[in-house]
Amino acid sequence: MTASRDFLPTALRGSYFEARPKHVRMLQTFRDYTGKLKDPRCLMDLTEVVTRISSGRRLPDEFYRAYIETTTDFLLQVTGVKHLHLGGQNSDVLLFAVEFPTEVALLELNGHRRFDRKRVGELLMANHAVSLARVERVA
Amino acid sequence: MFAPVTLLKDVLTKVRRMVNRNSPPSGGHLLGFAVATGASANDVAIVEASKASNVVSDDPDVALARLIAAARDSEGEGELLSGMTPAQIMQRMLEL
């Protein structure tokens, strides 16, 4: 998975999204694989994530994974792909996104099954690499 | 870093199959294949895949740069959600 650092060298790999205004882009390859996007709570959470990042406001802790301070997110460290929980910290509705210095790219909604698969990062990158490369160019 | 041989073969098989169908893979295809193998900039998969298309170069770095350039030209930058009102964002999401 070393290729990911080659393709997304400017992706930010901090645990939290920066609290500064950024453009939020939904990739052309964006998909909801959970079928939960029409759930009012998830829809409101996704909207809140977009509006907070756009205006540079900090995201509430409930969007981040548990134990974020004490455990390593290998997907983030290796590929630059962050994930947020929609519908509560223990929910299985995850928003996968990549944060650049001035842009945030939304990749897809999916569940923890993404993490159950081997080479999860490669699958994510294979699905979205082309669109991400385009966003990274303007970031 | 070299991709596992089996994965590399898979990539080349896909590329050659597309070439044989007279539809050479686009930069986007090649980039996707390369990423899927865990290929690095120096991986032979990129060079071999490049030779099989019109993104030809014996220099892996040049080949990769051309692949990425082709990929960037092949798709838009995504839909900008910033600037939309919350109601507009919700409406857009419901349309997916």
PDB file of N, CA, C and O in Angstrom, chain A residues 1-4 6-7 22-30 37-38 43-44 46-47 50-51 54 103 106 119 121-122 125-126 129-131 133-138, chain B residues 1 7 27-29 31-32 34-41 46 64 68 71-87 89-90 92-94 96:
ATOM      1  N   MET A   1       0.823  -1.199   0.000  1.00  0.00           N
ATOM      2  CA  MET A   1       0.000   0.000   0.000  1.00  0.00           C
ATOM      3  C   MET A   1       0.865   1.261   0.000  1.00  0.00           C
ATOM      4  O   MET A   1       0.396   2.337   0.264  1.00  0.00           O
ATOM      5  N   THR A   2       2.127   1.082  -0.278  1.00  0.00           N
ATOM      6  CA  THR A   2       2.979   2.258  -0.294  1.00  0.00           C
ATOM      7  C   THR A   2       2.596   3.221  -1.398  1.00  0.00           C
ATOM      8  O   THR A   2       2.905   4.389  -1.333  1.00  0.00           O
ATOM      9  N   ALA A   3       1.908   2.708  -2.417  1.00  0.00           N
ATOM     10  CA  ALA A   3       1.556   3.563  -3.539  1.00  0.00           C
ATOM     11  C   ALA A   3       0.696   4.729  -3.110  1.00  0.00           C
ATOM     12  O   ALA A   3       0.766   5.801  -3.697  1.00  0.00           O
ATOM     13  N   SER A   4      -0.117   4.540  -2.072  1.00  0.00           N
ATOM     14  CA  SER A   4      -1.056   5.575  -1.685  1.00  0.00           C
ATOM     15  C   SER A   4      -0.340   6.861  -1.304  1.00  0.00           C
ATOM     16  O   SER A   4      -0.802   7.948  -1.582  1.00  0.00           O
ATOM     17  N   ASP A   6       2.342   7.839  -2.542  1.00  0.00           N
ATOM     18  CA  ASP A   6       2.801   8.434  -3.792  1.00  0.00           C
ATOM     19  C   ASP A   6       1.678   9.205  -4.456  1.00  0.00           C
ATOM     20  O   ASP A   6       1.894  10.266  -5.017  1.00  0.00           O
ATOM     21  N   PHE A   7       0.469   8.673  -4.400  1.00  0.00           N
ATOM     22  CA  PHE A   7      -0.640   9.298  -5.110  1.00  0.00           C
ATOM     23  C   PHE A   7      -1.259  10.445  -4.324  1.00  0.00           C
ATOM     24  O   PHE A   7      -1.810  11.354  -4.905  1.00  0.00           O
ATOM     25  N   LYS A  22     -12.684  24.807   4.616  1.00  0.00           N
ATOM     26  CA  LYS A  22     -12.197  24.044   3.454  1.00  0.00           C
ATOM     27  C   LYS A  22     -13.355  23.776   2.508  1.00  0.00           C
ATOM     28  O   LYS A  22     -14.503  23.673   2.934  1.00  0.00           O
ATOM     29  N   HIS A  23     -13.016  23.627   1.250  1.00  0.00           N
ATOM     30  CA  HIS A  23     -14.022  23.193   0.292  1.00  0.00           C
ATOM     31  C   HIS A  23     -14.324  21.715   0.528  1.00  0.00           C
ATOM     32  O   HIS A  23     -13.403  20.929   0.742  1.00  0.00           O
ATOM     33  N   VAL A  24     -15.578  21.358   0.482  1.00  0.00           N
ATOM     34  CA  VAL A  24     -15.960  19.952   0.625  1.00  0.00           C
ATOM     35  C   VAL A  24     -16.513  19.483  -0.710  1.00  0.00           C
ATOM     36  O   VAL A  24     -17.469  20.073  -1.242  1.00  0.00           O
ATOM     37  N   ARG A  25     -15.904  18.449  -1.264  1.00  0.00           N
ATOM     38  CA  ARG A  25     -16.318  17.942  -2.576  1.00  0.00           C
ATOM     39  C   ARG A  25     -16.773  16.489  -2.469  1.00  0.00           C
ATOM     40  O   ARG A  25     -16.108  15.671  -1.850  1.00  0.00           O
ATOM     41  N   MET A  26     -17.877  16.212  -3.064  1.00  0.00           N
ATOM     42  CA  MET A  26     -18.358  14.835  -3.155  1.00  0.00           C
ATOM     43  C   MET A  26     -17.819  14.263  -4.464  1.00  0.00           C
ATOM     44  O   MET A  26     -18.140  14.765  -5.551  1.00  0.00           O
ATOM     45  N   LEU A  27     -16.982  13.245  -4.362  1.00  0.00           N
ATOM     46  CA  LEU A  27     -16.377  12.686  -5.566  1.00  0.00           C
ATOM     47  C   LEU A  27     -17.447  12.147  -6.513  1.00  0.00           C
ATOM     48  O   LEU A  27     -18.520  11.725  -6.086  1.00  0.00           O
ATOM     49  N   GLN A  28     -17.108  12.149  -7.780  1.00  0.00           N
ATOM     50  CA  GLN A  28     -18.042  11.580  -8.750  1.00  0.00           C
ATOM     51  C   GLN A  28     -18.256  10.097  -8.500  1.00  0.00           C
ATOM     52  O   GLN A  28     -19.256   9.521  -8.908  1.00  0.00           O
ATOM     53  N   THR A  29     -17.299   9.486  -7.809  1.00  0.00           N
ATOM     54  CA  THR A  29     -17.405   8.058  -7.478  1.00  0.00           C
ATOM     55  C   THR A  29     -18.083   7.831  -6.128  1.00  0.00           C
ATOM     56  O   THR A  29     -18.140   6.693  -5.659  1.00  0.00           O
ATOM     57  N   PHE A  30     -18.595   8.903  -5.505  1.00  0.00           N
ATOM     58  CA  PHE A  30     -19.225   8.774  -4.185  1.00  0.00           C
ATOM     59  C   PHE A  30     -20.436   7.843  -4.263  1.00  0.00           C
ATOM     60  O   PHE A  30     -21.265   7.953  -5.162  1.00  0.00           O
ATOM     61  N   LEU A  37     -28.325   6.503   4.134  1.00  0.00           N
ATOM     62  CA  LEU A  37     -28.236   7.948   3.924  1.00  0.00           C
ATOM     63  C   LEU A  37     -29.587   8.635   4.073  1.00  0.00           C
ATOM     64  O   LEU A  37     -29.667   9.803   4.439  1.00  0.00           O
ATOM     65  N   LYS A  38     -30.642   7.899   3.802  1.00  0.00           N
ATOM     66  CA  LYS A  38     -31.980   8.489   3.915  1.00  0.00           C
ATOM     67  C   LYS A  38     -32.505   8.455   5.344  1.00  0.00           C
ATOM     68  O   LYS A  38     -33.568   8.983   5.627  1.00  0.00           O
ATOM     69  N   LEU A  43     -28.525  11.575   7.737  1.00  0.00           N
ATOM     70  CA  LEU A  43     -28.586  12.688   6.788  1.00  0.00           C
ATOM     71  C   LEU A  43     -28.224  13.999   7.483  1.00  0.00           C
ATOM     72  O   LEU A  43     -27.449  14.811   6.945  1.00  0.00           O
ATOM     73  N   MET A  44     -28.750  14.196   8.684  1.00  0.00           N
ATOM     74  CA  MET A  44     -28.439  15.422   9.431  1.00  0.00           C
ATOM     75  C   MET A  44     -26.968  15.450   9.838  1.00  0.00           C
ATOM     76  O   MET A  44     -26.314  16.498   9.787  1.00  0.00           O
ATOM     77  N   LEU A  46     -24.427  13.978   8.287  1.00  0.00           N
ATOM     78  CA  LEU A  46     -23.602  14.245   7.108  1.00  0.00           C
ATOM     79  C   LEU A  46     -23.667  15.729   6.745  1.00  0.00           C
ATOM     80  O   LEU A  46     -22.645  16.350   6.421  1.00  0.00           O
ATOM     81  N   THR A  47     -24.855  16.286   6.835  1.00  0.00           N
ATOM     82  CA  THR A  47     -25.012  17.718   6.542  1.00  0.00           C
ATOM     83  C   THR A  47     -24.217  18.557   7.530  1.00  0.00           C
ATOM     84  O   THR A  47     -23.559  19.538   7.156  1.00  0.00           O
ATOM     85  N   VAL A  50     -20.495  18.450   6.672  1.00  0.00           N
ATOM     86  CA  VAL A  50     -20.171  19.304   5.513  1.00  0.00           C
ATOM     87  C   VAL A  50     -20.173  20.776   5.913  1.00  0.00           C
ATOM     88  O   VAL A  50     -19.236  21.524   5.585  1.00  0.00           O
ATOM     89  N   THR A  51     -21.194  21.203   6.647  1.00  0.00           N
ATOM     90  CA  THR A  51     -21.293  22.631   6.986  1.00  0.00           C
ATOM     91  C   THR A  51     -20.211  23.045   7.985  1.00  0.00           C
ATOM     92  O   THR A  51     -19.671  24.145   7.893  1.00  0.00           O
ATOM     93  N   SER A  54     -16.868  23.182   6.057  1.00  0.00           N
ATOM     94  CA  SER A  54     -16.902  24.322   5.132  1.00  0.00           C
ATOM     95  C   SER A  54     -16.645  25.636   5.850  1.00  0.00           C
ATOM     96  O   SER A  54     -16.006  26.540   5.308  1.00  0.00           O
ATOM     97  N   GLU A 103      -8.973  21.321   0.809  1.00  0.00           N
ATOM     98  CA  GLU A 103     -10.124  20.585   0.281  1.00  0.00           C
ATOM     99  C   GLU A 103     -10.376  19.350   1.128  1.00  0.00           C
ATOM    100  O   GLU A 103      -9.448  18.776   1.695  1.00  0.00           O
ATOM    101  N   LEU A 106     -15.112  13.663  -0.178  1.00  0.00           N
ATOM    102  CA  LEU A 106     -15.950  12.608   0.391  1.00  0.00           C
ATOM    103  C   LEU A 106     -15.932  11.413  -0.558  1.00  0.00           C
ATOM    104  O   LEU A 106     -16.287  11.550  -1.737  1.00  0.00           O
ATOM    105  N   ARG A 119      -6.591  -5.625   2.684  1.00  0.00           N
ATOM    106  CA  ARG A 119      -6.245  -4.607   1.683  1.00  0.00           C
ATOM    107  C   ARG A 119      -7.378  -3.587   1.546  1.00  0.00           C
ATOM    108  O   ARG A 119      -7.696  -3.159   0.453  1.00  0.00           O
ATOM    109  N   GLY A 121      -7.503  -0.493   2.300  1.00  0.00           N
ATOM    110  CA  GLY A 121      -7.069   0.774   1.717  1.00  0.00           C
ATOM    111  C   GLY A 121      -6.930   0.687   0.218  1.00  0.00           C
ATOM    112  O   GLY A 121      -7.276   1.612  -0.513  1.00  0.00           O
ATOM    113  N   GLU A 122      -6.434  -0.450  -0.252  1.00  0.00           N
ATOM    114  CA  GLU A 122      -6.256  -0.606  -1.689  1.00  0.00           C
ATOM    115  C   GLU A 122      -7.603  -0.603  -2.406  1.00  0.00           C
ATOM    116  O   GLU A 122      -7.734  -0.061  -3.501  1.00  0.00           O
ATOM    117  N   MET A 125      -8.811   2.974  -2.447  1.00  0.00           N
ATOM    118  CA  MET A 125      -8.042   3.775  -3.385  1.00  0.00           C
ATOM    119  C   MET A 125      -8.328   3.378  -4.820  1.00  0.00           C
ATOM    120  O   MET A 125      -8.380   4.215  -5.713  1.00  0.00           O
ATOM    121  N   ALA A 126      -8.522   2.089  -5.050  1.00  0.00           N
ATOM    122  CA  ALA A 126      -8.810   1.644  -6.410  1.00  0.00           C
ATOM    123  C   ALA A 126     -10.136   2.221  -6.895  1.00  0.00           C
ATOM    124  O   ALA A 126     -10.277   2.595  -8.062  1.00  0.00           O
ATOM    125  N   ALA A 129      -9.282   6.496  -6.745  1.00  0.00           N
ATOM    126  CA  ALA A 129      -7.983   7.116  -7.025  1.00  0.00           C
ATOM    127  C   ALA A 129      -8.064   8.188  -8.100  1.00  0.00           C
ATOM    128  O   ALA A 129      -7.463   9.252  -7.969  1.00  0.00           O
ATOM    129  N   VAL A 130      -8.811   7.917  -9.137  1.00  0.00           N
ATOM    130  CA  VAL A 130      -8.865   8.864 -10.244  1.00  0.00           C
ATOM    131  C   VAL A 130      -9.503  10.177  -9.797  1.00  0.00           C
ATOM    132  O   VAL A 130      -8.976  11.264 -10.033  1.00  0.00           O
ATOM    133  N   SER A 131     -10.629  10.076  -9.110  1.00  0.00           N
ATOM    134  CA  SER A 131     -11.312  11.279  -8.648  1.00  0.00           C
ATOM    135  C   SER A 131     -10.470  12.016  -7.614  1.00  0.00           C
ATOM    136  O   SER A 131     -10.414  13.248  -7.599  1.00  0.00           O
ATOM    137  N   ALA A 133      -7.232  12.070  -7.339  1.00  0.00           N
ATOM    138  CA  ALA A 133      -6.099  12.738  -7.984  1.00  0.00           C
ATOM    139  C   ALA A 133      -6.526  14.098  -8.522  1.00  0.00           C
ATOM    140  O   ALA A 133      -5.790  15.077  -8.464  1.00  0.00           O
ATOM    141  N   ARG A 134      -7.751  14.141  -9.017  1.00  0.00           N
ATOM    142  CA  ARG A 134      -8.275  15.392  -9.558  1.00  0.00           C
ATOM    143  C   ARG A 134      -8.474  16.433  -8.456  1.00  0.00           C
ATOM    144  O   ARG A 134      -8.127  17.597  -8.609  1.00  0.00           O
ATOM    145  N   VAL A 135      -9.012  16.002  -7.321  1.00  0.00           N
ATOM    146  CA  VAL A 135      -9.228  16.931  -6.214  1.00  0.00           C
ATOM    147  C   VAL A 135      -7.894  17.390  -5.640  1.00  0.00           C
ATOM    148  O   VAL A 135      -7.709  18.562  -5.325  1.00  0.00           O
ATOM    149  N   GLU A 136      -6.948  16.452  -5.528  1.00  0.00           N
ATOM    150  CA  GLU A 136      -5.652  16.809  -4.953  1.00  0.00           C
ATOM    151  C   GLU A 136      -4.962  17.885  -5.784  1.00  0.00           C
ATOM    152  O   GLU A 136      -4.246  18.729  -5.270  1.00  0.00           O
ATOM    153  N   ARG A 137      -5.223  17.875  -7.067  1.00  0.00           N
ATOM    154  CA  ARG A 137      -4.579  18.861  -7.938  1.00  0.00           C
ATOM    155  C   ARG A 137      -5.018  20.284  -7.589  1.00  0.00           C
ATOM    156  O   ARG A 137      -4.229  21.220  -7.682  1.00  0.00           O
ATOM    157  N   VAL A 138      -6.267  20.437  -7.172  1.00  0.00           N
ATOM    158  CA  VAL A 138      -6.753  21.783  -6.864  1.00  0.00           C
ATOM    159  C   VAL A 138      -6.613  22.112  -5.381  1.00  0.00           C
ATOM    160  O   VAL A 138      -6.881  23.234  -4.977  1.00  0.00           O
TER     161      VAL A 138
ATOM    162  N   MET B   1       9.096  -1.095  -4.238  1.00  0.00           N
ATOM    163  CA  MET B   1       8.323  -2.253  -3.803  1.00  0.00           C
ATOM    164  C   MET B   1       7.678  -2.917  -4.999  1.00  0.00           C
ATOM    165  O   MET B   1       7.029  -2.272  -5.805  1.00  0.00           O
ATOM    166  N   LEU B   7      -0.603 -10.811  -8.382  1.00  0.00           N
ATOM    167  CA  LEU B   7      -1.335  -9.574  -8.606  1.00  0.00           C
ATOM    168  C   LEU B   7      -0.828  -8.878  -9.853  1.00  0.00           C
ATOM    169  O   LEU B   7      -1.588  -8.337 -10.644  1.00  0.00           O
ATOM    170  N   GLY B  27      -5.871   6.142 -18.756  1.00  0.00           N
ATOM    171  CA  GLY B  27      -5.020   6.419 -17.608  1.00  0.00           C
ATOM    172  C   GLY B  27      -5.709   6.059 -16.314  1.00  0.00           C
ATOM    173  O   GLY B  27      -5.089   5.577 -15.377  1.00  0.00           O
ATOM    174  N   GLY B  28      -7.022   6.292 -16.283  1.00  0.00           N
ATOM    175  CA  GLY B  28      -7.778   5.958 -15.075  1.00  0.00           C
ATOM    176  C   GLY B  28      -7.757   4.476 -14.788  1.00  0.00           C
ATOM    177  O   GLY B  28      -7.564   4.040 -13.653  1.00  0.00           O
ATOM    178  N   HIS B  29      -7.948   3.673 -15.851  1.00  0.00           N
ATOM    179  CA  HIS B  29      -7.880   2.221 -15.681  1.00  0.00           C
ATOM    180  C   HIS B  29      -6.510   1.813 -15.126  1.00  0.00           C
ATOM    181  O   HIS B  29      -6.415   1.057 -14.170  1.00  0.00           O
ATOM    182  N   LEU B  31      -4.220   3.515 -13.601  1.00  0.00           N
ATOM    183  CA  LEU B  31      -3.960   3.989 -12.247  1.00  0.00           C
ATOM    184  C   LEU B  31      -4.684   3.101 -11.240  1.00  0.00           C
ATOM    185  O   LEU B  31      -4.128   2.705 -10.221  1.00  0.00           O
ATOM    186  N   GLY B  32      -5.924   2.765 -11.570  1.00  0.00           N
ATOM    187  CA  GLY B  32      -6.688   1.879 -10.689  1.00  0.00           C
ATOM    188  C   GLY B  32      -6.029   0.523 -10.558  1.00  0.00           C
ATOM    189  O   GLY B  32      -5.892  -0.016  -9.461  1.00  0.00           O
ATOM    190  N   ALA B  34      -2.893  -0.172 -11.025  1.00  0.00           N
ATOM    191  CA  ALA B  34      -1.613  -0.041 -10.321  1.00  0.00           C
ATOM    192  C   ALA B  34      -1.834   0.078  -8.821  1.00  0.00           C
ATOM    193  O   ALA B  34      -1.153  -0.565  -8.025  1.00  0.00           O
ATOM    194  N   VAL B  35      -2.818   0.897  -8.441  1.00  0.00           N
ATOM    195  CA  VAL B  35      -3.098   1.062  -7.011  1.00  0.00           C
ATOM    196  C   VAL B  35      -3.575  -0.245  -6.413  1.00  0.00           C
ATOM    197  O   VAL B  35      -3.203  -0.622  -5.307  1.00  0.00           O
ATOM    198  N   ALA B  36      -4.388  -0.957  -7.161  1.00  0.00           N
ATOM    199  CA  ALA B  36      -4.946  -2.209  -6.649  1.00  0.00           C
ATOM    200  C   ALA B  36      -3.859  -3.239  -6.353  1.00  0.00           C
ATOM    201  O   ALA B  36      -4.042  -4.113  -5.517  1.00  0.00           O
ATOM    202  N   THR B  37      -2.746  -3.145  -7.038  1.00  0.00           N
ATOM    203  CA  THR B  37      -1.660  -4.097  -6.782  1.00  0.00           C
ATOM    204  C   THR B  37      -0.756  -3.630  -5.676  1.00  0.00           C
ATOM    205  O   THR B  37       0.142  -4.348  -5.268  1.00  0.00           O
ATOM    206  N   GLY B  38      -0.959  -2.417  -5.184  1.00  0.00           N
ATOM    207  CA  GLY B  38      -0.028  -1.881  -4.200  1.00  0.00           C
ATOM    208  C   GLY B  38       1.240  -1.422  -4.879  1.00  0.00           C
ATOM    209  O   GLY B  38       2.305  -1.352  -4.266  1.00  0.00           O
ATOM    210  N   ALA B  39       1.138  -1.102  -6.149  1.00  0.00           N
ATOM    211  CA  ALA B  39       2.322  -0.735  -6.920  1.00  0.00           C
ATOM    212  C   ALA B  39       2.895   0.603  -6.467  1.00  0.00           C
ATOM    213  O   ALA B  39       2.162   1.511  -6.111  1.00  0.00           O
ATOM    214  N   SER B  40       4.170   0.708  -6.458  1.00  0.00           N
ATOM    215  CA  SER B  40       4.817   1.982  -6.162  1.00  0.00           C
ATOM    216  C   SER B  40       5.262   2.610  -7.480  1.00  0.00           C
ATOM    217  O   SER B  40       5.114   2.032  -8.547  1.00  0.00           O
ATOM    218  N   ALA B  41       5.821   3.790  -7.371  1.00  0.00           N
ATOM    219  CA  ALA B  41       6.257   4.488  -8.584  1.00  0.00           C
ATOM    220  C   ALA B  41       7.299   3.687  -9.341  1.00  0.00           C
ATOM    221  O   ALA B  41       7.471   3.852 -10.546  1.00  0.00           O
ATOM    222  N   ILE B  46       3.489  -0.652 -13.456  1.00  0.00           N
ATOM    223  CA  ILE B  46       3.203   0.621 -14.102  1.00  0.00           C
ATOM    224  C   ILE B  46       3.910   0.716 -15.436  1.00  0.00           C
ATOM    225  O   ILE B  46       3.334   1.115 -16.443  1.00  0.00           O
ATOM    226  N   LEU B  64       4.429   6.994 -14.512  1.00  0.00           N
ATOM    227  CA  LEU B  64       3.452   7.271 -13.467  1.00  0.00           C
ATOM    228  C   LEU B  64       2.899   8.689 -13.608  1.00  0.00           C
ATOM    229  O   LEU B  64       1.691   8.920 -13.477  1.00  0.00           O
ATOM    230  N   ILE B  68      -1.023   9.610 -14.089  1.00  0.00           N
ATOM    231  CA  ILE B  68      -1.769  10.503 -13.203  1.00  0.00           C
ATOM    232  C   ILE B  68      -2.326  11.685 -13.986  1.00  0.00           C
ATOM    233  O   ILE B  68      -3.463  12.103 -13.773  1.00  0.00           O
ATOM    234  N   ALA B  71      -5.267  10.514 -15.759  1.00  0.00           N
ATOM    235  CA  ALA B  71      -6.374  10.308 -14.820  1.00  0.00           C
ATOM    236  C   ALA B  71      -7.009  11.629 -14.439  1.00  0.00           C
ATOM    237  O   ALA B  71      -8.230  11.750 -14.352  1.00  0.00           O
ATOM    238  N   ARG B  72      -6.189  12.640 -14.218  1.00  0.00           N
ATOM    239  CA  ARG B  72      -6.719  13.941 -13.820  1.00  0.00           C
ATOM    240  C   ARG B  72      -7.567  14.559 -14.923  1.00  0.00           C
ATOM    241  O   ARG B  72      -8.512  15.277 -14.653  1.00  0.00           O
ATOM    242  N   ASP B  73      -7.199  14.250 -16.148  1.00  0.00           N
ATOM    243  CA  ASP B  73      -7.945  14.835 -17.258  1.00  0.00           C
ATOM    244  C   ASP B  73      -9.243  14.088 -17.536  1.00  0.00           C
ATOM    245  O   ASP B  73     -10.088  14.558 -18.286  1.00  0.00           O
ATOM    246  N   SER B  74      -9.356  12.900 -16.954  1.00  0.00           N
ATOM    247  CA  SER B  74     -10.466  12.040 -17.343  1.00  0.00           C
ATOM    248  C   SER B  74     -11.719  12.254 -16.497  1.00  0.00           C
ATOM    249  O   SER B  74     -12.784  11.786 -16.831  1.00  0.00           O
ATOM    250  N   GLU B  75     -11.584  12.930 -15.383  1.00  0.00           N
ATOM    251  CA  GLU B  75     -12.762  13.128 -14.544  1.00  0.00           C
ATOM    252  C   GLU B  75     -12.778  14.519 -13.950  1.00  0.00           C
ATOM    253  O   GLU B  75     -11.765  15.211 -13.885  1.00  0.00           O
ATOM    254  N   GLY B  76     -13.917  14.936 -13.501  1.00  0.00           N
ATOM    255  CA  GLY B  76     -14.056  16.247 -12.879  1.00  0.00           C
ATOM    256  C   GLY B  76     -13.536  16.256 -11.462  1.00  0.00           C
ATOM    257  O   GLY B  76     -13.031  15.263 -10.959  1.00  0.00           O
ATOM    258  N   GLU B  77     -13.678  17.382 -10.828  1.00  0.00           N
ATOM    259  CA  GLU B  77     -13.132  17.539  -9.491  1.00  0.00           C
ATOM    260  C   GLU B  77     -14.132  17.145  -8.415  1.00  0.00           C
ATOM    261  O   GLU B  77     -13.877  17.334  -7.237  1.00  0.00           O
ATOM    262  N   GLY B  78     -15.245  16.642  -8.783  1.00  0.00           N
ATOM    263  CA  GLY B  78     -16.252  16.307  -7.803  1.00  0.00           C
ATOM    264  C   GLY B  78     -17.199  17.469  -7.594  1.00  0.00           C
ATOM    265  O   GLY B  78     -16.930  18.593  -7.999  1.00  0.00           O
ATOM    266  N   GLU B  79     -18.298  17.178  -6.945  1.00  0.00           N
ATOM    267  CA  GLU B  79     -19.329  18.205  -6.762  1.00  0.00           C
ATOM    268  C   GLU B  79     -19.067  19.003  -5.494  1.00  0.00           C
ATOM    269  O   GLU B  79     -18.917  18.431  -4.410  1.00  0.00           O
ATOM    270  N   LEU B  80     -19.005  20.307  -5.643  1.00  0.00           N
ATOM    271  CA  LEU B  80     -18.708  21.169  -4.515  1.00  0.00           C
ATOM    272  C   LEU B  80     -19.954  21.330  -3.642  1.00  0.00           C
ATOM    273  O   LEU B  80     -20.982  21.842  -4.093  1.00  0.00           O
ATOM    274  N   LEU B  81     -19.849  20.878  -2.396  1.00  0.00           N
ATOM    275  CA  LEU B  81     -20.975  20.986  -1.467  1.00  0.00           C
ATOM    276  C   LEU B  81     -20.873  22.251  -0.613  1.00  0.00           C
ATOM    277  O   LEU B  81     -21.879  22.730  -0.090  1.00  0.00           O
ATOM    278  N   SER B  82     -19.649  22.745  -0.455  1.00  0.00           N
ATOM    279  CA  SER B  82     -19.466  23.980   0.303  1.00  0.00           C
ATOM    280  C   SER B  82     -20.255  25.085  -0.379  1.00  0.00           C
ATOM    281  O   SER B  82     -20.271  25.184  -1.600  1.00  0.00           O
ATOM    282  N   GLY B  83     -20.866  25.924   0.412  1.00  0.00           N
ATOM    283  CA  GLY B  83     -21.641  27.012  -0.163  1.00  0.00           C
ATOM    284  C   GLY B  83     -23.107  26.675  -0.271  1.00  0.00           C
ATOM    285  O   GLY B  83     -23.945  27.564  -0.424  1.00  0.00           O
ATOM    286  N   MET B  84     -23.423  25.375  -0.221  1.00  0.00           N
ATOM    287  CA  MET B  84     -24.830  24.977  -0.212  1.00  0.00           C
ATOM    288  C   MET B  84     -25.404  25.199   1.193  1.00  0.00           C
ATOM    289  O   MET B  84     -24.693  25.091   2.190  1.00  0.00           O
ATOM    290  N   THR B  85     -26.673  25.490   1.260  1.00  0.00           N
ATOM    291  CA  THR B  85     -27.336  25.560   2.564  1.00  0.00           C
ATOM    292  C   THR B  85     -27.555  24.140   3.067  1.00  0.00           C
ATOM    293  O   THR B  85     -27.536  23.180   2.272  1.00  0.00           O
ATOM    294  N   PRO B  86     -27.764  23.965   4.372  1.00  0.00           N
ATOM    295  CA  PRO B  86     -28.056  22.617   4.876  1.00  0.00           C
ATOM    296  C   PRO B  86     -29.220  21.948   4.141  1.00  0.00           C
ATOM    297  O   PRO B  86     -29.166  20.754   3.841  1.00  0.00           O
ATOM    298  N   ALA B  87     -30.236  22.724   3.834  1.00  0.00           N
ATOM    299  CA  ALA B  87     -31.381  22.142   3.121  1.00  0.00           C
ATOM    300  C   ALA B  87     -30.979  21.673   1.729  1.00  0.00           C
ATOM    301  O   ALA B  87     -31.418  20.611   1.264  1.00  0.00           O
ATOM    302  N   ILE B  89     -27.969  20.714   0.836  1.00  0.00           N
ATOM    303  CA  ILE B  89     -27.114  19.526   0.990  1.00  0.00           C
ATOM    304  C   ILE B  89     -27.987  18.288   1.197  1.00  0.00           C
ATOM    305  O   ILE B  89     -27.787  17.247   0.568  1.00  0.00           O
ATOM    306  N   MET B  90     -28.975  18.417   2.071  1.00  0.00           N
ATOM    307  CA  MET B  90     -29.858  17.274   2.333  1.00  0.00           C
ATOM    308  C   MET B  90     -30.598  16.866   1.050  1.00  0.00           C
ATOM    309  O   MET B  90     -30.710  15.676   0.746  1.00  0.00           O
ATOM    310  N   ARG B  92     -29.648  17.283  -1.985  1.00  0.00           N
ATOM    311  CA  ARG B  92     -28.703  16.658  -2.915  1.00  0.00           C
ATOM    312  C   ARG B  92     -28.424  15.208  -2.505  1.00  0.00           C
ATOM    313  O   ARG B  92     -28.343  14.328  -3.353  1.00  0.00           O
ATOM    314  N   MET B  93     -28.265  14.981  -1.215  1.00  0.00           N
ATOM    315  CA  MET B  93     -27.983  13.625  -0.737  1.00  0.00           C
ATOM    316  C   MET B  93     -29.175  12.697  -0.982  1.00  0.00           C
ATOM    317  O   MET B  93     -29.004  11.527  -1.310  1.00  0.00           O
ATOM    318  N   LEU B  94     -30.345  13.231  -0.836  1.00  0.00           N
ATOM    319  CA  LEU B  94     -31.537  12.400  -1.063  1.00  0.00           C
ATOM    320  C   LEU B  94     -31.693  12.045  -2.528  1.00  0.00           C
ATOM    321  O   LEU B  94     -32.394  11.097  -2.883  1.00  0.00           O
ATOM    322  N   LEU B  96     -29.276  11.012  -4.370  1.00  0.00           N
ATOM    323  CA  LEU B  96     -28.305   9.978  -4.744  1.00  0.00           C
ATOM    324  C   LEU B  96     -28.976   8.635  -4.887  1.00  0.00           C
ATOM    325  O   LEU B  96     -29.935   8.338  -4.196  1.00  0.00           O
TER     326      LEU B  96
END
